Amino acid sequence: MKYTIAVIPGDGIGPEVTEQAKKALNAVADVYDHTFIYKEAIMGACAIDATGNPLPNETLKVCSASDAILFGAIGHPKYDNDPTAKVRPEQGLLRLRKELGLFCNVRPVKAYEQLIDNSPLKREIIEGTDISIYRELTGGIYFGIKELSDDGQIAFDGCSYTVEEIERIAHLAFKEAQTRRKKLTLIDKANVLETSRLWRKTVTALANQYPDVALDFLFVDNAAMQMILNPKQFDVILTENLFGDIISDEASVIGGSIGLLASASVGKENALFEPIHGSFPQATGKNIANPLASILSAAMLLNHLGLHKEANAIERAVQKSLSLEITTEDLNKTHPFTTSKVGDFIADYIENQDDSILNFKNIHMGQSTII
Ligand code: IPM
Ligand code: MG
């Protein structure tokens, strides 16, 4: 089959990790006889530098005409440290999510057996953790009215949600729970926030359409604690935009590295796939960033296109790279591989599958001796 994939490498390490995801996709295309047509576009700080706009219209066009979007990372320190900047790289991503209606952000969190001892959390706490976070992505405080008084003394960020916005993602989260361990936890702050009370009421009302799913609720502060105390209690988590942003970064610690967490942002017409990590400016251009989150995002992209065995081939290759410790320095302190070598290994394993044991003898020749 033939698919058009919009590729937005973005800022910082984005281009380096996206390149590895493309290697994995090319290997899949080769083995399973597909054609992926990549349409590259710019967004973020690089787009501001080139055009003054973090999301040029051309990028939006390329994305809406694609079968799926593969995105790298966004952000640059020159904007982070300047609260007066009128135009920011992140606005590009936020506008893209909004314009394409990518309301449902899915972030799987798993404790990989090979990495359990990398996590600062104890093995017995995280072993067996498998969570799917459903984060609402186009509403809430991210997109509310923002104001700064003329004298600069008062700032305001409004937060609103409609029943419709809550229902459409809640249905997807319930359905996901049905295919898993049949538990859905709504994370909110219903003891304080009106929007959270609407979430609770709306989600509770939907629950009778999914009688096989056990629904429970947690306040976000307690949820943040439970995520570290006993993450195994979670199956599917449903939450609003800001809480989902925070909880998913916290949850990434369970996986041993934020460099492993992939995500899908799905709407009615379009879907975007990206690592949850940022642009990691300190590592830019050094060939040391972990490409696995980007590669796993490519696997989520394939699943979205219905190419499940292809996605599985990528996931197996990632498992193999973890088992053989063909990983970057965040996961492999003693003998790290470079970003591109990890990508080469993954592509090679997809191409050769079980036969690639023959190549393992040589892979250590590619190991970095610089770091
Ligand atoms: C994420 C990121 C974004 C967000 C930033 C880059 C705007 O942190 O995807 O989690 O806050 O949603
Ligand atoms: Mg975030």
GROMACS .gro file of C-alpha atoms and ligand atoms in nm:
model
  384
    1MET     CA    1   0.000   0.000   0.000
    2LYS     CA    2   0.099   0.360  -0.052
    3TYR     CA    3   0.081   0.621   0.226
    4THR     CA    4   0.172   0.987   0.249
    5ILE     CA    5   0.343   1.074   0.574
    6ALA     CA    6   0.401   1.436   0.672
    7VAL     CA    7   0.732   1.459   0.855
    8ILE     CA    8   0.801   1.753   1.084
    9PRO     CA    9   1.148   1.709   1.234
   10GLY     CA   10   1.108   2.031   1.440
   11ASP     CA   11   1.371   2.167   1.679
   12GLY     CA   12   1.668   2.049   1.883
   13ILE     CA   13   1.710   1.672   1.868
   14GLY     CA   14   1.387   1.641   1.668
   15PRO     CA   15   1.560   1.598   1.329
   16GLU     CA   16   1.806   1.338   1.464
   17VAL     CA   17   1.546   1.115   1.624
   18THR     CA   18   1.295   1.151   1.341
   19GLU     CA   19   1.564   1.036   1.098
   20GLN     CA   20   1.589   0.707   1.291
   21ALA     CA   21   1.211   0.663   1.288
   22LYS     CA   22   1.221   0.706   0.910
   23LYS     CA   23   1.490   0.438   0.888
   24ALA     CA   24   1.256   0.202   1.074
   25LEU     CA   25   0.965   0.295   0.844
   26ASN     CA   26   1.182   0.242   0.537
   27ALA     CA   27   1.279  -0.103   0.661
   28VAL     CA   28   0.910  -0.182   0.715
   29ALA     CA   29   0.829  -0.055   0.364
   30ASP     CA   30   1.096  -0.284   0.227
   31VAL     CA   31   0.995  -0.598   0.411
   32TYR     CA   32   0.617  -0.561   0.385
   33ASP     CA   33   0.608  -0.402   0.043
   34HIS     CA   34   0.461  -0.061   0.119
   35THR     CA   35   0.546   0.281  -0.015
   36PHE     CA   36   0.579   0.569   0.227
   37ILE     CA   37   0.594   0.908   0.063
   38TYR     CA   38   0.745   1.157   0.305
   39LYS     CA   39   0.647   1.522   0.282
   40GLU     CA   40   0.879   1.724   0.500
   41ALA     CA   41   0.756   2.045   0.665
   42ILE     CA   42   0.876   2.294   0.927
   43MET     CA   43   0.728   2.392   1.262
   44GLY     CA   44   0.857   2.549   1.583
   45ALA     CA   45   1.166   2.761   1.641
   46CYS     CA   46   1.313   2.663   1.303
   47ALA     CA   47   0.993   2.782   1.135
   48ILE     CA   48   1.003   3.113   1.326
   49ASP     CA   49   1.362   3.160   1.210
   50ALA     CA   50   1.270   3.083   0.849
   51THR     CA   51   0.930   3.251   0.818
   52GLY     CA   52   0.844   3.435   1.140
   53ASN     CA   53   0.557   3.189   1.193
   54PRO     CA   54   0.584   2.877   1.414
   55LEU     CA   55   0.325   2.700   1.195
   56PRO     CA   56   0.347   2.816   0.834
   57ASN     CA   57   0.033   2.757   0.625
   58GLU     CA   58   0.226   2.528   0.396
   59THR     CA   59   0.296   2.296   0.694
   60LEU     CA   60  -0.069   2.290   0.788
   61LYS     CA   61  -0.162   2.203   0.429
   62VAL     CA   62   0.094   1.921   0.407
   63CYS     CA   63  -0.031   1.780   0.738
   64SER     CA   64  -0.401   1.788   0.657
   65ALA     CA   65  -0.338   1.618   0.322
   66SER     CA   66  -0.137   1.336   0.483
   67ASP     CA   67  -0.237   0.989   0.600
   68ALA     CA   68  -0.039   1.049   0.918
   69ILE     CA   69   0.207   1.296   1.065
   70LEU     CA   70   0.540   1.209   1.222
   71PHE     CA   71   0.668   1.484   1.447
   72GLY     CA   72   1.003   1.524   1.628
   73ALA     CA   73   1.025   1.788   1.900
   74ILE     CA   74   0.964   2.156   1.960
   75GLY     CA   75   1.124   2.434   2.161
   76HIS     CA   76   1.438   2.644   2.190
   77PRO     CA   77   1.598   2.791   2.504
   78LYS     CA   78   1.609   3.140   2.354
   79TYR     CA   79   1.229   3.149   2.390
   80ASP     CA   80   1.205   2.960   2.721
   81ASN     CA   81   1.410   3.225   2.893
   82ASP     CA   82   1.223   3.516   2.743
   83PRO     CA   83   0.879   3.559   2.901
   84THR     CA   84   0.816   3.866   2.682
   85ALA     CA   85   0.850   3.677   2.351
   86LYS     CA   86   0.530   3.730   2.149
   87VAL     CA   87   0.587   3.437   1.918
   88ARG     CA   88   0.687   3.099   2.065
   89PRO     CA   89   0.776   2.767   1.901
   90GLU     CA   90   0.518   2.577   2.113
   91GLN     CA   91   0.239   2.787   1.961
   92GLY     CA   92   0.304   2.603   1.636
   93LEU     CA   93   0.231   2.262   1.788
   94LEU     CA   94  -0.067   2.388   1.987
   95ARG     CA   95  -0.219   2.547   1.677
   96LEU     CA   96  -0.157   2.235   1.471
   97ARG     CA   97  -0.336   2.023   1.735
   98LYS     CA   98  -0.626   2.268   1.738
   99GLU     CA   99  -0.655   2.322   1.361
  100LEU     CA  100  -0.647   1.949   1.289
  101GLY     CA  101  -0.876   1.869   1.582
  102LEU     CA  102  -0.631   1.624   1.740
  103PHE     CA  103  -0.831   1.601   2.061
  104CYS     CA  104  -0.723   1.259   2.184
  105ASN     CA  105  -0.365   1.214   2.300
  106VAL     CA  106  -0.269   0.856   2.386
  107ARG     CA  107   0.048   0.796   2.589
  108PRO     CA  108   0.130   0.434   2.671
  109VAL     CA  109   0.354   0.379   2.973
  110LYS     CA  110   0.515   0.042   3.027
  111ALA     CA  111   0.786  -0.088   3.256
  112TYR     CA  112   1.019  -0.265   3.013
  113GLU     CA  113   1.168  -0.567   3.189
  114GLN     CA  114   1.516  -0.484   3.053
  115LEU     CA  115   1.502  -0.135   3.201
  116ILE     CA  116   1.342  -0.186   3.537
  117ASP     CA  117   1.668  -0.132   3.719
  118ASN     CA  118   1.720   0.197   3.533
  119SER     CA  119   1.425   0.355   3.703
  120PRO     CA  120   1.483   0.541   4.027
  121LEU     CA  121   1.172   0.359   4.151
  122LYS     CA  122   1.199   0.016   4.312
  123ARG     CA  123   1.157  -0.295   4.098
  124GLU     CA  124   0.870  -0.433   4.307
  125ILE     CA  125   0.677  -0.110   4.263
  126ILE     CA  126   0.703  -0.075   3.886
  127GLU     CA  127   0.737  -0.433   3.758
  128GLY     CA  128   0.439  -0.522   3.539
  129THR     CA  129   0.312  -0.162   3.505
  130ASP     CA  130   0.113  -0.107   3.186
  131ILE     CA  131  -0.085   0.216   3.163
  132SER     CA  132  -0.255   0.389   2.875
  133ILE     CA  133  -0.300   0.762   2.938
  134TYR     CA  134  -0.579   0.938   2.748
  135ARG     CA  135  -0.510   1.310   2.765
  136GLU     CA  136  -0.758   1.562   2.621
  137LEU     CA  137  -0.550   1.776   2.386
  138THR     CA  138  -0.745   2.064   2.234
  139GLY     CA  139  -0.930   2.219   2.529
  140GLY     CA  140  -0.891   2.338   2.886
  141ILE     CA  141  -0.651   2.598   3.015
  142TYR     CA  142  -0.415   2.550   2.720
  143PHE     CA  143  -0.669   2.707   2.487
  144GLY     CA  144  -0.863   2.940   2.721
  145ILE     CA  145  -0.863   3.317   2.718
  146LYS     CA  146  -0.522   3.454   2.815
  147GLU     CA  147  -0.478   3.804   2.948
  148LEU     CA  148  -0.213   4.025   3.095
  149SER     CA  149  -0.319   4.357   3.246
  150ASP     CA  150  -0.170   4.671   3.092
  151ASP     CA  151   0.045   4.732   3.398
  152GLY     CA  152   0.173   4.372   3.381
  153GLN     CA  153   0.059   4.301   3.739
  154ILE     CA  154  -0.225   4.056   3.674
  155ALA     CA  155  -0.226   3.755   3.444
  156PHE     CA  156  -0.524   3.536   3.359
  157ASP     CA  157  -0.563   3.193   3.195
  158GLY     CA  158  -0.918   3.072   3.151
  159CYS     CA  159  -1.012   2.704   3.157
  160SER     CA  160  -1.330   2.573   2.998
  161TYR     CA  161  -1.466   2.239   2.880
  162THR     CA  162  -1.787   2.144   2.704
  163VAL     CA  163  -1.978   1.819   2.755
  164GLU     CA  164  -1.910   1.734   2.392
  165GLU     CA  165  -1.534   1.776   2.433
  166ILE     CA  166  -1.539   1.547   2.736
  167GLU     CA  167  -1.768   1.285   2.583
  168ARG     CA  168  -1.573   1.231   2.262
  169ILE     CA  169  -1.249   1.142   2.439
  170ALA     CA  170  -1.425   0.957   2.722
  171HIS     CA  171  -1.585   0.720   2.469
  172LEU     CA  172  -1.242   0.640   2.326
  173ALA     CA  173  -1.095   0.584   2.672
  174PHE     CA  174  -1.381   0.351   2.774
  175LYS     CA  175  -1.336   0.156   2.450
  176GLU     CA  176  -0.963   0.126   2.512
  177ALA     CA  177  -1.031  -0.004   2.864
  178GLN     CA  178  -1.263  -0.268   2.716
  179THR     CA  179  -0.972  -0.409   2.516
  180ARG     CA  180  -0.744  -0.410   2.821
  181ARG     CA  181  -0.796  -0.477   3.194
  182LYS     CA  182  -1.134  -0.299   3.196
  183LYS     CA  183  -1.052  -0.026   3.442
  184LEU     CA  184  -1.080   0.347   3.376
  185THR     CA  185  -0.955   0.612   3.618
  186LEU     CA  186  -1.064   0.972   3.571
  187ILE     CA  187  -0.809   1.214   3.712
  188ASP     CA  188  -0.947   1.556   3.800
  189LYS     CA  189  -0.966   1.818   4.074
  190ALA     CA  190  -1.341   1.800   4.128
  191ASN     CA  191  -1.308   1.918   4.489
  192VAL     CA  192  -1.200   2.259   4.360
  193LEU     CA  193  -1.262   2.311   3.987
  194GLU     CA  194  -1.596   2.354   3.812
  195THR     CA  195  -1.455   2.207   3.491
  196SER     CA  196  -1.348   1.896   3.683
  197ARG     CA  197  -1.699   1.857   3.824
  198LEU     CA  198  -1.832   1.863   3.468
  199TRP     CA  199  -1.580   1.594   3.372
  200ARG     CA  200  -1.692   1.374   3.661
  201LYS     CA  201  -2.061   1.420   3.588
  202THR     CA  202  -2.022   1.360   3.214
  203VAL     CA  203  -1.795   1.057   3.244
  204THR     CA  204  -2.016   0.903   3.516
  205ALA     CA  205  -2.319   0.942   3.290
  206LEU     CA  206  -2.140   0.755   3.008
  207ALA     CA  207  -2.032   0.468   3.231
  208ASN     CA  208  -2.359   0.277   3.195
  209GLN     CA  209  -2.285   0.236   2.823
  210TYR     CA  210  -1.972   0.043   2.927
  211PRO     CA  211  -2.095  -0.183   3.208
  212ASP     CA  212  -1.790  -0.409   3.178
  213VAL     CA  213  -1.552  -0.122   3.263
  214ALA     CA  214  -1.491  -0.030   3.627
  215LEU     CA  215  -1.475   0.348   3.657
  216ASP     CA  216  -1.303   0.522   3.945
  217PHE     CA  217  -1.185   0.875   4.022
  218LEU     CA  218  -0.877   1.035   4.171
  219PHE     CA  219  -0.792   1.394   4.249
  220VAL     CA  220  -0.484   1.492   4.053
  221ASP     CA  221  -0.269   1.559   4.360
  222ASN     CA  222  -0.344   1.215   4.499
  223ALA     CA  223  -0.298   1.063   4.151
  224ALA     CA  224   0.051   1.215   4.129
  225MET     CA  225   0.135   1.037   4.454
  226GLN     CA  226  -0.032   0.709   4.355
  227MET     CA  227   0.165   0.704   4.028
  228ILE     CA  228   0.484   0.664   4.229
  229LEU     CA  229   0.344   0.460   4.520
  230ASN     CA  230   0.154   0.201   4.320
  231PRO     CA  231   0.146   0.253   3.943
  232LYS     CA  232   0.019  -0.101   3.880
  233GLN     CA  233  -0.325   0.004   4.003
  234PHE     CA  234  -0.376   0.198   3.679
  235ASP     CA  235  -0.506   0.059   3.351
  236VAL     CA  236  -0.651   0.341   3.139
  237ILE     CA  237  -0.626   0.696   3.272
  238LEU     CA  238  -0.852   0.968   3.136
  239THR     CA  239  -0.776   1.328   3.211
  240GLU     CA  240  -0.787   1.688   3.090
  241ASN     CA  241  -0.513   1.867   2.900
  242LEU     CA  242  -0.295   2.018   3.174
  243PHE     CA  243  -0.320   1.728   3.420
  244GLY     CA  244  -0.236   1.487   3.138
  245ASP     CA  245   0.072   1.687   3.045
  246ILE     CA  246   0.204   1.667   3.401
  247ILE     CA  247   0.101   1.312   3.490
  248SER     CA  248   0.247   1.169   3.169
  249ASP     CA  249   0.591   1.321   3.231
  250GLU     CA  250   0.577   1.181   3.584
  251ALA     CA  251   0.473   0.840   3.454
  252SER     CA  252   0.766   0.832   3.214
  253VAL     CA  253   0.998   0.769   3.510
  254ILE     CA  254   0.843   0.422   3.538
  255GLY     CA  255   0.971   0.331   3.193
  256GLY     CA  256   1.328   0.408   3.295
  257SER     CA  257   1.367   0.699   3.053
  258ILE     CA  258   1.149   0.969   2.903
  259GLY     CA  259   1.338   0.881   2.586
  260LEU     CA  260   1.110   0.580   2.544
  261LEU     CA  261   0.765   0.733   2.561
  262ALA     CA  262   0.577   0.764   2.234
  263SER     CA  263   0.240   0.925   2.177
  264ALA     CA  264  -0.043   0.947   1.931
  265SER     CA  265  -0.264   1.255   1.891
  266VAL     CA  266  -0.575   1.158   1.707
  267GLY     CA  267  -0.868   1.351   1.560
  268LYS     CA  268  -1.152   1.265   1.325
  269GLU     CA  269  -0.951   1.324   1.007
  270ASN     CA  270  -0.584   1.337   1.103
  271ALA     CA  271  -0.337   1.183   1.341
  272LEU     CA  272   0.004   1.290   1.463
  273PHE     CA  273   0.273   1.076   1.626
  274GLU     CA  274   0.548   1.213   1.844
  275PRO     CA  275   0.776   1.133   2.135
  276ILE     CA  276   0.659   1.297   2.457
  277HIS     CA  277   1.008   1.432   2.526
  278GLY     CA  278   1.111   1.784   2.436
  279SER     CA  279   1.379   1.923   2.207
  280PHE     CA  280   1.667   1.849   2.452
  281PRO     CA  281   1.877   2.147   2.332
  282GLN     CA  282   2.190   2.042   2.524
  283ALA     CA  283   2.212   1.726   2.311
  284THR     CA  284   2.133   1.882   1.974
  285GLY     CA  285   2.362   1.768   1.695
  286LYS     CA  286   2.565   1.541   1.926
  287ASN     CA  287   2.416   1.213   1.805
  288ILE     CA  288   2.345   1.106   2.165
  289ALA     CA  289   1.966   1.146   2.197
  290ASN     CA  290   1.756   0.835   2.248
  291PRO     CA  291   1.562   0.770   1.925
  292LEU     CA  292   1.342   0.493   2.069
  293ALA     CA  293   1.047   0.720   2.157
  294SER     CA  294   1.043   0.847   1.800
  295ILE     CA  295   1.078   0.494   1.661
  296LEU     CA  296   0.795   0.374   1.886
  297SER     CA  297   0.588   0.670   1.766
  298ALA     CA  298   0.638   0.535   1.414
  299ALA     CA  299   0.503   0.200   1.541
  300MET     CA  300   0.194   0.378   1.676
  301LEU     CA  301   0.158   0.547   1.337
  302LEU     CA  302   0.158   0.207   1.165
  303ASN     CA  303  -0.101   0.073   1.408
  304HIS     CA  304  -0.316   0.374   1.328
  305LEU     CA  305  -0.292   0.290   0.957
  306GLY     CA  306  -0.405  -0.064   1.042
  307LEU     CA  307  -0.056  -0.205   0.974
  308HIS     CA  308  -0.038  -0.410   1.293
  309LYS     CA  309   0.219  -0.672   1.203
  310GLU     CA  310   0.442  -0.396   1.069
  311ALA     CA  311   0.405  -0.204   1.397
  312ASN     CA  312   0.483  -0.520   1.583
  313ALA     CA  313   0.804  -0.566   1.384
  314ILE     CA  314   0.922  -0.224   1.507
  315GLU     CA  315   0.823  -0.300   1.866
  316ARG     CA  316   1.012  -0.628   1.858
  317ALA     CA  317   1.319  -0.453   1.720
  318VAL     CA  318   1.300  -0.202   2.006
  319GLN     CA  319   1.273  -0.485   2.260
  320LYS     CA  320   1.579  -0.642   2.101
  321SER     CA  321   1.780  -0.321   2.119
  322LEU     CA  322   1.693  -0.299   2.489
  323SER     CA  323   1.787  -0.662   2.556
  324LEU     CA  324   2.119  -0.627   2.375
  325GLU     CA  325   2.176  -0.283   2.527
  326ILE     CA  326   2.216  -0.129   2.186
  327THR     CA  327   2.099   0.196   2.341
  328THR     CA  328   2.203   0.556   2.391
  329GLU     CA  329   2.375   0.696   2.698
  330ASP     CA  330   2.056   0.764   2.895
  331LEU     CA  331   2.004   0.387   2.914
  332ASN     CA  332   2.356   0.261   2.867
  333LYS     CA  333   2.605   0.449   3.078
  334THR     CA  334   2.905   0.225   3.020
  335HIS     CA  335   2.900   0.149   2.647
  336PRO     CA  336   2.656   0.386   2.481
  337PHE     CA  337   2.565   0.374   2.114
  338THR     CA  338   2.500   0.682   1.909
  339THR     CA  339   2.151   0.786   1.802
  340SER     CA  340   2.216   0.684   1.443
  341LYS     CA  341   2.367   0.346   1.537
  342VAL     CA  342   2.057   0.262   1.740
  343GLY     CA  343   1.848   0.358   1.436
  344ASP     CA  344   2.068   0.144   1.209
  345PHE     CA  345   2.029  -0.154   1.441
  346ILE     CA  346   1.650  -0.121   1.456
  347ALA     CA  347   1.624  -0.095   1.076
  348ASP     CA  348   1.862  -0.386   1.037
  349TYR     CA  349   1.665  -0.603   1.277
  350ILE     CA  350   1.339  -0.526   1.097
  351GLU     CA  351   1.500  -0.615   0.764
  352ASN     CA  352   1.662  -0.935   0.883
  353GLN     CA  353   1.434  -1.025   1.173
  354ASP     CA  354   1.552  -1.342   1.342
  355ASP     CA  355   1.845  -1.386   1.106
  356SER     CA  356   2.002  -1.067   1.227
  357ILE     CA  357   2.184  -1.259   1.498
  358LEU     CA  358   2.454  -1.274   1.230
  359ASN     CA  359   2.487  -0.898   1.241
  360PHE     CA  360   2.512  -0.874   1.617
  361LYS     CA  361   2.876  -0.980   1.606
  362ASN     CA  362   2.958  -0.661   1.428
  363ILE     CA  363   2.727  -0.417   1.594
  364HIS     CA  364   2.967  -0.337   1.877
  365MET     CA  365   3.210  -0.206   1.618
  366GLY     CA  366   2.970   0.082   1.579
  367GLN     CA  367   2.968   0.157   1.947
  368SER     CA  368   3.068   0.506   2.037
  369THR     CA  369   3.405   0.545   2.201
  370ILE     CA  370   3.374   0.922   2.227
  371ILE     CA  371   3.126   0.942   2.512
  372IPM     C1  372   0.371   1.780   2.543
  372IPM     C2  373   0.450   1.907   2.551
  372IPM     C3  374   0.366   2.020   2.495
  372IPM     C4  375   0.244   2.034   2.584
  372IPM     C5  376   0.441   2.155   2.483
  372IPM     C6  377   0.564   2.142   2.398
  372IPM     C7  378   0.352   2.264   2.431
  372IPM     O1  379   0.493   1.931   2.682
  372IPM     O2  380   0.332   1.741   2.431
  372IPM     O3  381   0.349   1.719   2.647
  372IPM     O4  382   0.249   2.099   2.689
  372IPM     O5  383   0.141   1.978   2.548
  373MG      MG  384   0.449   1.773   2.818
   0.00000   0.00000   0.00000
